[in-house]
XYZ file of N, CA, C and O in Angstrom:
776
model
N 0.457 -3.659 -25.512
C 1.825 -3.196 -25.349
C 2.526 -4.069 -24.308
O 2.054 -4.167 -23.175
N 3.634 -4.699 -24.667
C 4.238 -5.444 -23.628
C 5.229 -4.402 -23.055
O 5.671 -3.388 -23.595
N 5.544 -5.075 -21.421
C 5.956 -4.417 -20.628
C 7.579 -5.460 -20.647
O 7.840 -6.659 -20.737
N 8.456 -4.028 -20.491
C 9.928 -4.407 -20.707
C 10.477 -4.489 -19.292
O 10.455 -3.466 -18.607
N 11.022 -5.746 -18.740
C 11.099 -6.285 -17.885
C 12.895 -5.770 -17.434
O 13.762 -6.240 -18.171
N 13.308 -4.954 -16.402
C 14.518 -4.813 -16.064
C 15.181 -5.737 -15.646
O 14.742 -6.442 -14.737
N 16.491 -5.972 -16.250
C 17.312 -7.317 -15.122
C 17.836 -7.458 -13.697
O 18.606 -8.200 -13.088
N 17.029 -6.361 -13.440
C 17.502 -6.700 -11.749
C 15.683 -7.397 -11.354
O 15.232 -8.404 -10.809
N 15.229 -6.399 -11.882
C 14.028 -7.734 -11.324
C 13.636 -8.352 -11.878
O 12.471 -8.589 -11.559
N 14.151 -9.118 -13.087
C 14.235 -10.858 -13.882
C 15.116 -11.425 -12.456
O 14.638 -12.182 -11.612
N 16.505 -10.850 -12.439
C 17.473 -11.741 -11.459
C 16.729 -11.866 -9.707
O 17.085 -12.647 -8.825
N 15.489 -10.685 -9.629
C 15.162 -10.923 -8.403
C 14.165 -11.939 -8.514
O 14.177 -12.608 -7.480
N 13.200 -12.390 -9.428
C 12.167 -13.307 -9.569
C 13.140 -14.611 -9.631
O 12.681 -15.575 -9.018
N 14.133 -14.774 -10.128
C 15.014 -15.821 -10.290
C 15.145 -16.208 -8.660
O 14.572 -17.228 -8.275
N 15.930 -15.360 -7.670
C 16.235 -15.678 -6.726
C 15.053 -15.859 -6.241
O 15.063 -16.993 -5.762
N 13.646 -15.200 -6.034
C 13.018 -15.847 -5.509
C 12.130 -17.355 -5.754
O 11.500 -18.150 -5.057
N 12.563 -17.172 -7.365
C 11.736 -18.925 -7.136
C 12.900 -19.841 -6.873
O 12.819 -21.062 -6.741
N 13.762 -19.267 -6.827
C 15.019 -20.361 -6.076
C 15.148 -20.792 -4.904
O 15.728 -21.775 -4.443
N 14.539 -19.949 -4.443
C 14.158 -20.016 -2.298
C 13.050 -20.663 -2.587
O 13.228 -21.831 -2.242
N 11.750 -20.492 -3.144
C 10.001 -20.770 -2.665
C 9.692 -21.169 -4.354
O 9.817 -20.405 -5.311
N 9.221 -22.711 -4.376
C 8.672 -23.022 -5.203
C 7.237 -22.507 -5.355
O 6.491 -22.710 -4.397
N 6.687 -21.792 -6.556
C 5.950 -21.233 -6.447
C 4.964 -21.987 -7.538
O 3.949 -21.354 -7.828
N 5.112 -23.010 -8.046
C 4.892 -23.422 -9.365
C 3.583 -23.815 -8.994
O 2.790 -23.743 -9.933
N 3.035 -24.266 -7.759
C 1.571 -25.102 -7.827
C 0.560 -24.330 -7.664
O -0.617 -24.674 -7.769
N 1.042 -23.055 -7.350
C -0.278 -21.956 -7.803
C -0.391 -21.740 -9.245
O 0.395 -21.840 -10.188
N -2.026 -21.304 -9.075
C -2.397 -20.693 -10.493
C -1.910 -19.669 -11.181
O -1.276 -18.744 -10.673
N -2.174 -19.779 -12.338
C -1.007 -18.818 -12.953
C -1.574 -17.191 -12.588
O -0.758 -16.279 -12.722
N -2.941 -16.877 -12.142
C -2.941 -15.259 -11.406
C -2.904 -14.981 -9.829
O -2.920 -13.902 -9.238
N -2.842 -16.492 -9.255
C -2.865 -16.526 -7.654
C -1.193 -16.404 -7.783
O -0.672 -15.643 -6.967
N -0.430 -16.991 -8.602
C 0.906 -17.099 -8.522
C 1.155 -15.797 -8.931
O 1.915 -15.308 -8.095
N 0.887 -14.969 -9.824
C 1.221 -13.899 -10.082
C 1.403 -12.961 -9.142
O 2.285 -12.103 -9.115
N 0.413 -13.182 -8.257
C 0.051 -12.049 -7.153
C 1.053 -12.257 -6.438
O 1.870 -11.357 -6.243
N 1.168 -13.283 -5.992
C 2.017 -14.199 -4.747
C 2.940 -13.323 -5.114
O 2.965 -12.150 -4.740
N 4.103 -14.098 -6.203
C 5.562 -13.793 -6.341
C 5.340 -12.176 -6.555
O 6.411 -11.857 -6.038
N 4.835 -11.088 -6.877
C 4.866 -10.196 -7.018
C 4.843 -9.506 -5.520
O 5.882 -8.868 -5.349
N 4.101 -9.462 -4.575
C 3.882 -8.995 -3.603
C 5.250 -9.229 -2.613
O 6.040 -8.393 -2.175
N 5.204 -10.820 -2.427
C 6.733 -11.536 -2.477
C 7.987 -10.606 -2.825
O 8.956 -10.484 -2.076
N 7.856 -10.028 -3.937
C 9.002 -9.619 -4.452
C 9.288 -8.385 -3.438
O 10.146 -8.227 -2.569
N 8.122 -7.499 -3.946
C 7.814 -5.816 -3.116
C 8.100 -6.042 -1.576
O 8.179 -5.024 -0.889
N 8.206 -6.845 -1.176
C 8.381 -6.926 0.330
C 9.403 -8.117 1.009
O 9.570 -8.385 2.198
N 9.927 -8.633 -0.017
C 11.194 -9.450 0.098
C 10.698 -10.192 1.752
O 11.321 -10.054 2.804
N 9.548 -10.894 1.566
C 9.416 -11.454 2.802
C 8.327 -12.733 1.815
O 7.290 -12.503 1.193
N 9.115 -14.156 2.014
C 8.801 -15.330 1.780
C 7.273 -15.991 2.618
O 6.731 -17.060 2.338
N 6.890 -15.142 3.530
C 5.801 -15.571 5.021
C 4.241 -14.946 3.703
O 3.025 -14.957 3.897
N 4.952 -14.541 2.614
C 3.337 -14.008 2.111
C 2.714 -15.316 1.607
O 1.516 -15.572 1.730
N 3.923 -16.402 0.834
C 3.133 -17.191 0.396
C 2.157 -17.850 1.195
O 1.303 -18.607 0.733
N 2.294 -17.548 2.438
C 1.249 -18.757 2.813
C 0.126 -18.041 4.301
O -0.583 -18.518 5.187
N 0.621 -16.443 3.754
C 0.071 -15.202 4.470
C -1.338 -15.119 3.666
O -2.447 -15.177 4.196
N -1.033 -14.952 2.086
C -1.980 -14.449 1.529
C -2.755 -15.637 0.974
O -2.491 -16.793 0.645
N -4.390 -14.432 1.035
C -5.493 -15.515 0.509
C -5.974 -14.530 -0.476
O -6.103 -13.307 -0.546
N -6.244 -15.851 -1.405
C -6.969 -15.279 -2.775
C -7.499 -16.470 -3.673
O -7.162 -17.653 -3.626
N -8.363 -15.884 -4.456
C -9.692 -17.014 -5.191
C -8.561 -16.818 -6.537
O -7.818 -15.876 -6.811
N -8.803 -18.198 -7.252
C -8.362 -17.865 -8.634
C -9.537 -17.149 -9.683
O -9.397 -16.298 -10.562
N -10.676 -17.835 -9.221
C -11.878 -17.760 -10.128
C -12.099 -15.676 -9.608
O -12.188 -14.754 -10.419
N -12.120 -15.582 -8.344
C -12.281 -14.223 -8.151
C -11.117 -13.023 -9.668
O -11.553 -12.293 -10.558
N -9.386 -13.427 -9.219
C -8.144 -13.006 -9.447
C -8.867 -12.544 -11.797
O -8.834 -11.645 -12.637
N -9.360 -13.983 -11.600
C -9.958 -13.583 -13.456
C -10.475 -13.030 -13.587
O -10.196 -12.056 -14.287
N -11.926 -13.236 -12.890
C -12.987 -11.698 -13.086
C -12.092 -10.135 -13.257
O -12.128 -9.440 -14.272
N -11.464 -9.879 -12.244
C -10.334 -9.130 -11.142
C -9.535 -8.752 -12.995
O -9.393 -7.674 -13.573
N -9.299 -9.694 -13.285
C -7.967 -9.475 -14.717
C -8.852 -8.840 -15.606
O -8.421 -7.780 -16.060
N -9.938 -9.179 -15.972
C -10.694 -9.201 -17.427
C -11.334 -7.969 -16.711
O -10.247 -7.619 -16.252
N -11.952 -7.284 -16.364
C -12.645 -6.228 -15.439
C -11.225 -5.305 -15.663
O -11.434 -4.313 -16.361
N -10.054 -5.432 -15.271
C -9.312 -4.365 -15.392
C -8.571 -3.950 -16.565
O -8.069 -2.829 -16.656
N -8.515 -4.603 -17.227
C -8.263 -5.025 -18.443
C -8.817 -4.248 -19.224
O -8.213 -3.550 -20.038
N -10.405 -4.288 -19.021
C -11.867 -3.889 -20.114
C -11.573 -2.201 -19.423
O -12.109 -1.380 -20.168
N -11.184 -1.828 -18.752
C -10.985 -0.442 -17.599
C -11.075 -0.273 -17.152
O -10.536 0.809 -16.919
N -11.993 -0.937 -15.912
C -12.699 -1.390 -14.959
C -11.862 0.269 -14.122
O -10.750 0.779 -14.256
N -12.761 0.539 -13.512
C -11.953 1.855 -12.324
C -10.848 1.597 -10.896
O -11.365 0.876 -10.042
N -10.006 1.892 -10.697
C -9.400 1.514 -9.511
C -8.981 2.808 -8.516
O -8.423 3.849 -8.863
N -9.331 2.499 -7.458
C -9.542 3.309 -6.583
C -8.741 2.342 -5.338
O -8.958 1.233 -4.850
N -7.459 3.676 -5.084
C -6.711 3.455 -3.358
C -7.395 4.384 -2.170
O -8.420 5.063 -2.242
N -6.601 4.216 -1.184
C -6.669 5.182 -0.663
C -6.033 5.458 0.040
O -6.325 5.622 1.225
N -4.813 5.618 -0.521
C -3.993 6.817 0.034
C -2.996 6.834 -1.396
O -3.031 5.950 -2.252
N -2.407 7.640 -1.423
C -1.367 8.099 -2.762
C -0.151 7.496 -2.625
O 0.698 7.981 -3.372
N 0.226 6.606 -1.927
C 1.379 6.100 -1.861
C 0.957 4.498 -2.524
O 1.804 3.862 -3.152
N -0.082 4.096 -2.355
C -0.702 2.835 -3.135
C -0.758 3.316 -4.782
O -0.529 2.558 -5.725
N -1.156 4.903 -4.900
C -1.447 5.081 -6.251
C 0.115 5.161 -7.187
O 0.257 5.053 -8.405
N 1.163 5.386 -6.129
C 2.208 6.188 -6.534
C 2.807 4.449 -6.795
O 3.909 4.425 -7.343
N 2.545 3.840 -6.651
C 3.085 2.014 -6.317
C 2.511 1.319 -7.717
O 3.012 0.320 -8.234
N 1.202 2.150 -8.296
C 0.720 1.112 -9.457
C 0.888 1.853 -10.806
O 0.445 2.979 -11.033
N 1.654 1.002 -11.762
C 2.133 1.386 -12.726
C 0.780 1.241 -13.487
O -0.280 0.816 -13.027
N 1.104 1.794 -15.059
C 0.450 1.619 -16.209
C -1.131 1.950 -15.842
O -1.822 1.231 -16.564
N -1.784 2.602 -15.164
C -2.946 2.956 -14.747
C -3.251 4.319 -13.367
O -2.701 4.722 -12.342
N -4.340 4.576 -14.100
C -4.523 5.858 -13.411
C -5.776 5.135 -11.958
O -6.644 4.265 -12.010
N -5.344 5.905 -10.967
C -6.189 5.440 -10.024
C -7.084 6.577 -9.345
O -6.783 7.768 -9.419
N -8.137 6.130 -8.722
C -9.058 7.313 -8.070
C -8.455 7.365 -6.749
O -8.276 6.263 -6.230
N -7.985 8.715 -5.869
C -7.580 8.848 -4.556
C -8.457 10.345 -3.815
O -8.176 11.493 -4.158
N -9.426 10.033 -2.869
C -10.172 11.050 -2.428
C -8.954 11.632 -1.211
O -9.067 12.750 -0.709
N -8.442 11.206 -1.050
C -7.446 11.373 0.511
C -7.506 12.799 0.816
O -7.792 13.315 1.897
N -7.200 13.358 -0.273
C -6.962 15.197 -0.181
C -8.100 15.842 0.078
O -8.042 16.882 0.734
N -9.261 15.379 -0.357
C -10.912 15.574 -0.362
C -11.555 15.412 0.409
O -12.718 15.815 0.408
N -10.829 14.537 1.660
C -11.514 14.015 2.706
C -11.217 14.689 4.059
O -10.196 15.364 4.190
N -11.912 14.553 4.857
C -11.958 15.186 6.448
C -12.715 14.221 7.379
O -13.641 13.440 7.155
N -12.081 14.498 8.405
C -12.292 13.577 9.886
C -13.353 13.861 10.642
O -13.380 14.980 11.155
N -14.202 13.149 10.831
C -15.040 13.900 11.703
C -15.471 13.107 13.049
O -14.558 12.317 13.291
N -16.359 13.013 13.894
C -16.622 11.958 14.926
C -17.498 10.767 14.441
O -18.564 10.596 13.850
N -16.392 9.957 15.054
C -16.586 8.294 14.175
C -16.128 8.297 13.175
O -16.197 7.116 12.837
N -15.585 8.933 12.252
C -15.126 8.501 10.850
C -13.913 9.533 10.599
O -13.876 10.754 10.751
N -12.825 8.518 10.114
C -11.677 8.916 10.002
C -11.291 9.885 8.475
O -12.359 10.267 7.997
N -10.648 10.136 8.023
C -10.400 10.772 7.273
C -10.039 10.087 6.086
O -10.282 10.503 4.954
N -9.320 8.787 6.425
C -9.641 7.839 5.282
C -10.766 7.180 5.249
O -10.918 6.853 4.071
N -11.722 6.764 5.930
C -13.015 6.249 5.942
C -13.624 7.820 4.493
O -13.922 7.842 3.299
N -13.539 8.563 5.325
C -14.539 9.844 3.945
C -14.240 9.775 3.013
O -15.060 10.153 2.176
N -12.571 9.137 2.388
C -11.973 9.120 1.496
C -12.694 8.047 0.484
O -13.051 8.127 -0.692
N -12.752 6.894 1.576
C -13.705 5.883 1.024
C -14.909 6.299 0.291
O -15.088 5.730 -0.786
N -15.613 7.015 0.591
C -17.197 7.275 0.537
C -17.102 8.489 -0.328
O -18.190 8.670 -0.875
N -16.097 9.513 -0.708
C -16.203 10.176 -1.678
C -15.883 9.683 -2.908
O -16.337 10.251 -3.901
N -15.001 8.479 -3.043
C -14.477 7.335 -4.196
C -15.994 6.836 -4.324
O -16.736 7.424 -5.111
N -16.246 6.257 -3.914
C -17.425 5.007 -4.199
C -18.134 6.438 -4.533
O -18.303 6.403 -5.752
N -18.603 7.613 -4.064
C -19.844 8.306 -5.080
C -18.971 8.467 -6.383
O -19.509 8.293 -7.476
N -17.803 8.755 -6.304
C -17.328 9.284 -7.831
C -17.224 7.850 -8.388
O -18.026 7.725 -9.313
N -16.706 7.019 -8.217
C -16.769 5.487 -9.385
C -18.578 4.836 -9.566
O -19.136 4.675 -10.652
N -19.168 4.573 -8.267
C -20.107 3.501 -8.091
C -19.757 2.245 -8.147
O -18.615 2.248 -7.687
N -20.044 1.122 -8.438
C -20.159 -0.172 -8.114
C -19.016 -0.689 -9.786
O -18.908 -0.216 -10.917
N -18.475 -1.701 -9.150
C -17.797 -2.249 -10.311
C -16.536 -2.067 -10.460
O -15.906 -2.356 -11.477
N -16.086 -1.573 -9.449
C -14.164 -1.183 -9.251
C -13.523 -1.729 -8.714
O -14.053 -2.350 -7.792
N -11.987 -1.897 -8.879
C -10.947 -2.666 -8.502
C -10.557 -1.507 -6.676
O -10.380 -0.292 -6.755
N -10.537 -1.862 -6.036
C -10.651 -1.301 -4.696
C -9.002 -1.565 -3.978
O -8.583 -2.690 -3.709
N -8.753 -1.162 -3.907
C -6.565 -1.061 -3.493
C -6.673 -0.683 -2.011
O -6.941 0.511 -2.147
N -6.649 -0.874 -0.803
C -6.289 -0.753 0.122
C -4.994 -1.510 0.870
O -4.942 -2.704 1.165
N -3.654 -0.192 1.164
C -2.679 -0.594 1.428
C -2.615 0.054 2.748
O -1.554 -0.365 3.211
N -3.141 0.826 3.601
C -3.009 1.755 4.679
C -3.528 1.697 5.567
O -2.927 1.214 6.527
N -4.689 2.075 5.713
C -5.716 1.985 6.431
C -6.737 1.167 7.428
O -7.920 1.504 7.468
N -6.469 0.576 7.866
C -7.881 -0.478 8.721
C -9.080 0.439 8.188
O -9.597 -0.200 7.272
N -9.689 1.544 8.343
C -10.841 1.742 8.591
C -10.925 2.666 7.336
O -11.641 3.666 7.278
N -10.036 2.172 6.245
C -10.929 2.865 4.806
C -11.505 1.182 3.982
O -12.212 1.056 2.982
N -10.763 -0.120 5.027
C -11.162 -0.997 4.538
C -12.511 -1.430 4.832
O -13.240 -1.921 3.970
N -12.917 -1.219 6.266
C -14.210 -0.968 7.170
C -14.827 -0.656 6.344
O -15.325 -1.478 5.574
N -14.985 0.546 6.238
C -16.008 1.640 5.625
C -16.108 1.353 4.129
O -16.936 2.038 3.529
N -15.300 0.321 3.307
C -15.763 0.351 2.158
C -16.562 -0.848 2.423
O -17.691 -0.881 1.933
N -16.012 -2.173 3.359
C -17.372 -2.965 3.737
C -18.720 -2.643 4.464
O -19.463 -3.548 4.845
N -19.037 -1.167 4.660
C -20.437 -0.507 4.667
C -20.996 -0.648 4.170
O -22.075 -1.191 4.405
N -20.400 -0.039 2.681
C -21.067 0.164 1.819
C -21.840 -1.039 0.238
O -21.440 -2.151 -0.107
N -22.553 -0.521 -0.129
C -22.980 -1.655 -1.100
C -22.463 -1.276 -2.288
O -23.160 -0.693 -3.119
N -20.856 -1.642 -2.544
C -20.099 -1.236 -3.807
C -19.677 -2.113 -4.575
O -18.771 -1.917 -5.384
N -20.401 -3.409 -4.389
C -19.915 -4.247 -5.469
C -19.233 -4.253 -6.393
O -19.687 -4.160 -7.534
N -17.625 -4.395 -6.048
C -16.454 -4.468 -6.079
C -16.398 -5.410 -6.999
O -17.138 -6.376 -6.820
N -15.553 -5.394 -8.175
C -14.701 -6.621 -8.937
C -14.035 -7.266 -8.196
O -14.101 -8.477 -7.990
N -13.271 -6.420 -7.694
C -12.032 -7.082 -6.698
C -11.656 -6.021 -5.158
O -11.699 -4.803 -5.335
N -11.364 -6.463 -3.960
C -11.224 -5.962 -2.818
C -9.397 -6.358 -2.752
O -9.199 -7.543 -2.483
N -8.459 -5.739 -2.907
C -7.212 -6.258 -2.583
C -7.107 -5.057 -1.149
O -7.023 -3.829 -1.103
N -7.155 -5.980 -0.254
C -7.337 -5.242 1.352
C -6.368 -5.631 1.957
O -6.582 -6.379 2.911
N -4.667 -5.188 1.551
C -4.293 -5.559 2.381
C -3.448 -4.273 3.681
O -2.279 -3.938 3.873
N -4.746 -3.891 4.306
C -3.538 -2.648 5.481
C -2.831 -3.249 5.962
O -2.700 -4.473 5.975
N -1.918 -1.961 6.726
C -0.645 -2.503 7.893
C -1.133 -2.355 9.188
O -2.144 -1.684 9.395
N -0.624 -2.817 9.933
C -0.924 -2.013 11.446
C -0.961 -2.752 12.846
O -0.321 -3.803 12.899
N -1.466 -2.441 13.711
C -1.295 -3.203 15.091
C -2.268 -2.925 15.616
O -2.335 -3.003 16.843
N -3.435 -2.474 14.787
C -4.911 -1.590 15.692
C -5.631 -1.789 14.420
O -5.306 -1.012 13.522
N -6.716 -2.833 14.099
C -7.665 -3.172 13.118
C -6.720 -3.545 11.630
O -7.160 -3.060 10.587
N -6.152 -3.923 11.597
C -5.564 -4.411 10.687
C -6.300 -5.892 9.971
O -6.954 -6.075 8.944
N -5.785 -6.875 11.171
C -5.615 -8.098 10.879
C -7.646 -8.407 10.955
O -8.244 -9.297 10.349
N -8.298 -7.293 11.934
C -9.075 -7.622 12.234
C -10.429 -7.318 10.873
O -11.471 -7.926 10.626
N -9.692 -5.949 10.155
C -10.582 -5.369 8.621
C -10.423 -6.501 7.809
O -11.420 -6.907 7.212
N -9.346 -7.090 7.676
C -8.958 -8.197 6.760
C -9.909 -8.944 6.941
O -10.858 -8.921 6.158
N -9.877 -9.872 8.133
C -10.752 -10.991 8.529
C -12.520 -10.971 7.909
O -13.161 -11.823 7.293
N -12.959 -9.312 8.508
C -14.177 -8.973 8.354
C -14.052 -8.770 6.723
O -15.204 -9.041 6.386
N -13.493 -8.521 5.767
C -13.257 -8.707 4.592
C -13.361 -9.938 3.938
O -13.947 -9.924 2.855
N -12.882 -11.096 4.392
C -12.885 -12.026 4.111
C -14.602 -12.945 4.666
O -15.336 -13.544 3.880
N -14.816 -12.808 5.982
C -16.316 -13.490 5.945
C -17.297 -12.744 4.784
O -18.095 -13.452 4.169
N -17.219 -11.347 4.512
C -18.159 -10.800 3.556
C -18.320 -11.193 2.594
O -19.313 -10.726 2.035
N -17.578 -12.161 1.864
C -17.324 -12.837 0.927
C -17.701 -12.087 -0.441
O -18.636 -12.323 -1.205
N -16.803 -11.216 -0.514
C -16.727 -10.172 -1.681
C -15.402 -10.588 -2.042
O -14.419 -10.889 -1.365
N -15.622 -10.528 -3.303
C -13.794 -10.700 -4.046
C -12.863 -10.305 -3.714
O -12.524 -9.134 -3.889
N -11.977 -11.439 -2.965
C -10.623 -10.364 -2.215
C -9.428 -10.968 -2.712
O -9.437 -12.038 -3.320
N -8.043 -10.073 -2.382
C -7.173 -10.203 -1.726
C -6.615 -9.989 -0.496
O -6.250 -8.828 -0.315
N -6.443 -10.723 0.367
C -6.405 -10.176 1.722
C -4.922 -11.079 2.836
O -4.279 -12.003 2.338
N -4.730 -10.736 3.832
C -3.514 -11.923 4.224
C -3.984 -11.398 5.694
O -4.451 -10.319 6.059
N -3.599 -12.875 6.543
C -4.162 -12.781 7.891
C -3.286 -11.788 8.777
O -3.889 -11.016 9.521
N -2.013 -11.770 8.740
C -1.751 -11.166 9.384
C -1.775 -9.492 9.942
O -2.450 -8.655 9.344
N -1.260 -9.276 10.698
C -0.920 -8.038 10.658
C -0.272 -6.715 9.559
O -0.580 -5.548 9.320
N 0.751 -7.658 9.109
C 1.620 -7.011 7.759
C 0.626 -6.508 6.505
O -0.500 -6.890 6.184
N 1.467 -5.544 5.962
C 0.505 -5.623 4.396
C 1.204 -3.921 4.199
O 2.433 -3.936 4.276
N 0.641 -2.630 3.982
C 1.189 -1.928 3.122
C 0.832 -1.394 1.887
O 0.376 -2.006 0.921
N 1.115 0.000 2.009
C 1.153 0.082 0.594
C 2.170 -0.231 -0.619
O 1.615 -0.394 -1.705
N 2.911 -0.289 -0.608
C 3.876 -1.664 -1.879
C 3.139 -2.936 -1.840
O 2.698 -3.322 -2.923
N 2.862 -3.853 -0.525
C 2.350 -5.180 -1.155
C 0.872 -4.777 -1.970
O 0.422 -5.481 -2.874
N 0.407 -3.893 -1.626
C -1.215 -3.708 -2.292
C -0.650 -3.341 -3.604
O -0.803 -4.065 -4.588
N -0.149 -2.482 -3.627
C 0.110 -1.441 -5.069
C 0.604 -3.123 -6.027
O 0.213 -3.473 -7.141
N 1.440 -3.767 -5.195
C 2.101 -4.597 -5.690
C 0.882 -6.333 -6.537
O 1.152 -7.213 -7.355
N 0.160 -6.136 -6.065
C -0.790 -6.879 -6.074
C -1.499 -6.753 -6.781
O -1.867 -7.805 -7.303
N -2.104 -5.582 -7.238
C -2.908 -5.088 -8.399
C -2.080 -5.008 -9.575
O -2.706 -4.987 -10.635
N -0.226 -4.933 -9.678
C 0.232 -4.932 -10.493
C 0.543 -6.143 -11.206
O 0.819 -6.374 -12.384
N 0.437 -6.782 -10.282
C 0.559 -8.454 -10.897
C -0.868 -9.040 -11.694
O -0.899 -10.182 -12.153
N -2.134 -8.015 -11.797
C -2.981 -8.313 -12.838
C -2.655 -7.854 -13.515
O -2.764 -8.503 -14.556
N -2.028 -6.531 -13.703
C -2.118 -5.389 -14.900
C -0.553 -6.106 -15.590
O -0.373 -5.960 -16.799
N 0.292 -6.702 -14.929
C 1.316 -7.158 -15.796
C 1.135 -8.420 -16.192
O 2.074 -8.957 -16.778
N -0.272 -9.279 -15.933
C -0.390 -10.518 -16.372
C -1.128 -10.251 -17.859
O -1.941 -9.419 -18.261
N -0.374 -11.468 -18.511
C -1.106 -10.699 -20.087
C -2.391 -11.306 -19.846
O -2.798 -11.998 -18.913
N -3.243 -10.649 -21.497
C -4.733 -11.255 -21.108
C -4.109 -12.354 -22.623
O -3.004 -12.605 -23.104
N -5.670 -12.781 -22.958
C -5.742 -13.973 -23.641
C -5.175 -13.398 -24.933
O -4.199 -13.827 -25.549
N -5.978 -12.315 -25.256
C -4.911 -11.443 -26.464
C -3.685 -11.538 -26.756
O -3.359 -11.877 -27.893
N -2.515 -11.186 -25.541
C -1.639 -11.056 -25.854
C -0.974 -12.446 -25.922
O -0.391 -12.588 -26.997
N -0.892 -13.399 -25.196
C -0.695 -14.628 -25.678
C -0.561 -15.452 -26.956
O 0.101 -16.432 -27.299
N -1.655 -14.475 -27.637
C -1.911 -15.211 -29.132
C -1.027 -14.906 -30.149
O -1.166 -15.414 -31.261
C-alpha cells in the first residue's frame, strides 16, 4: 500500500533539500536523515546523527517481514505511523536503582524477546537497561533527550556495537525517534519498486 504524501510536507522536504544537500547519503541513511531533519526542523542532525547503511537494511527488511517494535514511552508510539508498537510504561514501577522506564524496558524484552526494532525517544536509562540486557536487537534507534545521561546512553550504545541509530549530542526526543523508524516504514521495499 503506498503512502499518500501531503503537500505541505512534499513543500517541506523541498525546502529542506534546498538548505542541506542531502544527496550523498544512502538512500536509507538519507531517509532517516531528512526525515528526522524534517520532525525537528533543525539542519545540526545531519551531521549529529550516526547510522550504518548495511545495519538501516537489515533494520528495513526485519520490519517489513514484522519484525516487533517496542518504545518506551507513548509519545514515541503516538509519533509512529502505520504500525503497532509494544509500550510497558503503564506496567512499569520504580524501584531502588531502577527507574520506571528502565522496568518498562525489561517487561518489553520478556513480552517480544530478541529480534525487535527498539525506539527510544525519552529516556537515558530505558536506553541503559536495554544495553543490559542480551536482546539482540535488529535495530537500536536510541535517540533520548536530556542534560543527565543522554549524550552519555548514546555513546555507551554506540561502543556496544549493536545496530544503531544514535546522535552525539544531547538533543533527540520523542518525534526525532518516532521520526526515524518512520523513515524505514515509509521507505519502499524491493517489492514495491517493481
Amino acid at each position: 500500500m503506498n503512502r499518500v504524501v501531503h503537500p505541505i510536507e512534499e513543500e517541506s522536504f523541498r525546502r529542506l533539500r534546498a538548505r542541506l544537500d542531502t544527496s550523498h547519503f544512502p538512500p536509507l541513511t538519507r531517509a532517516v536523515v531528512e526525515r528526522v531533519i524534517h520532525s525537528a526542523a533543525d539542519l545540526e542532525y545531519a551531521t549529529d546523527l550516526v547510522t550504518d547503511e548495511g545495519d538501516l537494511a537489515k533494520a528495513h527488511a526485519a520490519l517489513h517481514a514484522g519484525a516487533p517494535v517496542v518504545v518506551d514511552v507513548e509519545m514515541v508510539a503516538a509519533g509512529i505511523t502505520r504500525r503497532k508498537t509494544v509500550c510497558r510504561l503503564r506496567d512499569a514501577e520504580s524501584g531502588p536503582g531502577l527507574t520506571r522506564s528502565a522496568h518498562a524496558i525489561r517487561l518489553a524484552y520478556e513480552q517480544v524477546g530478541p529480534g525487535a526494532l527498539w525506539v527510544i525517544g525519552n529516556a537515558p536509562t530505558a536506553l541503559e537497561e536495554l544495553l543490559t540486557l542480551d536482546a539482540s536487537p535488529v535495530l537500536v534507534i536510541g535517540l533520548p533527550v536530556g542534560f543527565v545521561g543522554a549524550a552519555e546512553s548514546k555513546a555507551a550504545l554506540r561502543e556496544s556495537g549493536l545496530p544503531a541509530v544514535s546522535n552525539v549530542s544531547e538533543k533527540g526526543g520523542s518525534a526525532v525517534a518516532a521520526a526515524a523508524l518512520n523513515a524505514l516504514l515509509y521507505h519502499p521495499t524491493s517489492e514495491e519498486t517493481l
